[in-house]
Amino acid sequence: MGWNSWNSFANIVNSQIVQQQAQTLASNGMKKAGYEYVVIDEGWWLGERDAEGNILVNAKQWPAIQPGQKDGDMANIAAYIHSLGLKAGIYTDAGQDGCSMYPDSGPKYMSTGSEGHYDQDFLQFSKWGFDYVKVDWCGGAKDKRSGAVQYALIAHAIQKAEKTTGRKLYFSICEWGSQNPWFWAPGVGENDSTIWRTGGDIIPPVVESLHDAEHDKRVITSGNVLESFEAGLHPEAQHTGYFNDLDMMVMGMRGMTDALDRTHMGLWVISSAPLMVGADLTRLSPATLSLLTNQEALAIHNDPYGLQPIKADEPTPGIQVWAKPMAIAGRRAVAILNR
Ligand code: GLA
């Protein structure tokens, strides 16, 4: 559970935005409800390295936050997130070129992936203080790699980094379901917990501060939410600690009504899917916030079995009953979906 920068900030993400979102998460009731990760997605790094292969970031985008810190050091923002009692997440690609070669906005950057630098980069993330890493697949797909192979190498690099720093680095696999990750991702690297994306992006990002024709026409529909839910159903692969990732949430974003927010929350919750909120947290309505922090819904989400539901019935076309067993013997969670 947490927040991810991509859906609302795409590649304009910077220190100020992340600080503001983290502060909001810590103070609006979400942290108290269990949302803990603040994940910085694509756009934080433009692909530069020094002669030793160390990642170099833009000093203006990631300046010092506290006295004694250096500009251009990702440890600054990780420390800030930790100072709020939250965990910090970062992002890279399994290939050599990352998704910045297909920019959503702004210029295109090559070499924003970690291939060739797995040990070095994952150790760096851990040394900076990050607790979570999302690893995308643009470069892996471009080079026609095997996801099972690359992600196992990465899992190994993560384990080595964890041994060196003593800090857990949660592994979030993002290859969009392109090579059936539900078959290999649960066991990758023998992690005690992993998530893997099951489909493409729920939406192209909607950046409210960008006013170009492309962004202005982006509106989220029920189809976006239902397709991600359906693409994510691989109940055979999911159990405690191993979760199909239906994608970052779009609750509270442009086009979402209160009814659609409720549907979205209900489906992600009964799926025990990662709840990574993608909205600009400073703009959440009281209704969206109260759904995101609804204790009964979160109790279903956090059921220790963490299973996915199956469709139990569709008594009328478009009215579906979804159900899953829960850890207390005999207890079921049930969702009634009006498509
Ligand atoms: C892919 C991922 C998204 C996001 C973008 C960044 O499309 O699936 O979640 O990380 O890359 O470019």
PDB file of N, CA and C and ligand atoms in Angstrom, residues 6 41-42 91 99 134 136 174 176 197 201 247-248, ligand 1:
ATOM      1  N   TRP A   6       3.691   7.958 -11.044  1.00  0.00           N
ATOM      2  CA  TRP A   6       3.537   7.946 -12.495  1.00  0.00           C
ATOM      3  C   TRP A   6       2.189   8.465 -13.005  1.00  0.00           C
ATOM      4  N   ASP A  41       8.558   6.941  -9.689  1.00  0.00           N
ATOM      5  CA  ASP A  41       8.552   6.150 -10.932  1.00  0.00           C
ATOM      6  C   ASP A  41       9.460   6.817 -11.972  1.00  0.00           C
ATOM      7  N   GLU A  42       9.251   6.468 -13.229  1.00  0.00           N
ATOM      8  CA  GLU A  42      10.118   6.983 -14.291  1.00  0.00           C
ATOM      9  C   GLU A  42      10.210   8.505 -14.303  1.00  0.00           C
ATOM     10  N   TYR A  91      12.643   3.289  -9.113  1.00  0.00           N
ATOM     11  CA  TYR A  91      12.222   2.633 -10.354  1.00  0.00           C
ATOM     12  C   TYR A  91      13.391   2.513 -11.323  1.00  0.00           C
ATOM     13  N   CYS A  99      11.970   2.950 -20.294  1.00  0.00           N
ATOM     14  CA  CYS A  99      10.770   3.449 -20.969  1.00  0.00           C
ATOM     15  C   CYS A  99      10.917   4.918 -21.381  1.00  0.00           C
ATOM     16  N   LYS A 134      10.743  -0.835  -8.275  1.00  0.00           N
ATOM     17  CA  LYS A 134       9.893  -1.315  -9.377  1.00  0.00           C
ATOM     18  C   LYS A 134      10.783  -1.440 -10.609  1.00  0.00           C
ATOM     19  N   ASP A 136      10.873  -2.151 -14.570  1.00  0.00           N
ATOM     20  CA  ASP A 136      10.065  -2.131 -15.782  1.00  0.00           C
ATOM     21  C   ASP A 136      10.727  -2.976 -16.886  1.00  0.00           C
ATOM     22  N   CYS A 174       7.576  -5.486 -13.204  1.00  0.00           N
ATOM     23  CA  CYS A 174       6.628  -4.781 -14.075  1.00  0.00           C
ATOM     24  C   CYS A 174       6.895  -5.153 -15.517  1.00  0.00           C
ATOM     25  N   TRP A 176       4.269  -6.330 -17.406  1.00  0.00           N
ATOM     26  CA  TRP A 176       2.938  -6.151 -18.021  1.00  0.00           C
ATOM     27  C   TRP A 176       2.255  -7.462 -18.416  1.00  0.00           C
ATOM     28  N   ARG A 197       3.249  -7.172 -12.197  1.00  0.00           N
ATOM     29  CA  ARG A 197       2.184  -6.589 -13.009  1.00  0.00           C
ATOM     30  C   ARG A 197       1.648  -7.626 -13.974  1.00  0.00           C
ATOM     31  N   ASP A 201      -0.643  -0.603 -19.005  1.00  0.00           N
ATOM     32  CA  ASP A 201      -0.967   0.499 -18.100  1.00  0.00           C
ATOM     33  C   ASP A 201      -2.471   0.751 -18.057  1.00  0.00           C
ATOM     34  N   ASP A 247      -2.088  -2.905 -11.306  1.00  0.00           N
ATOM     35  CA  ASP A 247      -1.559  -1.582 -11.693  1.00  0.00           C
ATOM     36  C   ASP A 247      -1.911  -0.533 -10.634  1.00  0.00           C
ATOM     37  N   MET A 248      -1.193   0.585 -10.744  1.00  0.00           N
ATOM     38  CA  MET A 248      -1.430   1.699  -9.825  1.00  0.00           C
ATOM     39  C   MET A 248      -2.876   2.172  -9.988  1.00  0.00           C
TER      40      MET A 248
HETATM   41  C1  GLA B   1       5.518   1.481 -18.124  1.00  0.00           C
HETATM   42  C2  GLA B   1       4.914   0.981 -16.807  1.00  0.00           C
HETATM   43  C3  GLA B   1       4.226   2.131 -16.092  1.00  0.00           C
HETATM   44  C4  GLA B   1       5.203   3.270 -15.849  1.00  0.00           C
HETATM   45  C5  GLA B   1       5.779   3.690 -17.183  1.00  0.00           C
HETATM   46  C6  GLA B   1       6.883   4.711 -17.083  1.00  0.00           C
HETATM   47  O1  GLA B   1       4.541   1.836 -19.047  1.00  0.00           O
HETATM   48  O2  GLA B   1       4.013  -0.052 -17.059  1.00  0.00           O
HETATM   49  O3  GLA B   1       3.686   1.681 -14.864  1.00  0.00           O
HETATM   50  O4  GLA B   1       6.223   2.863 -14.983  1.00  0.00           O
HETATM   51  O5  GLA B   1       6.358   2.591 -17.877  1.00  0.00           O
HETATM   52  O6  GLA B   1       7.285   5.062 -18.364  1.00  0.00           O
END
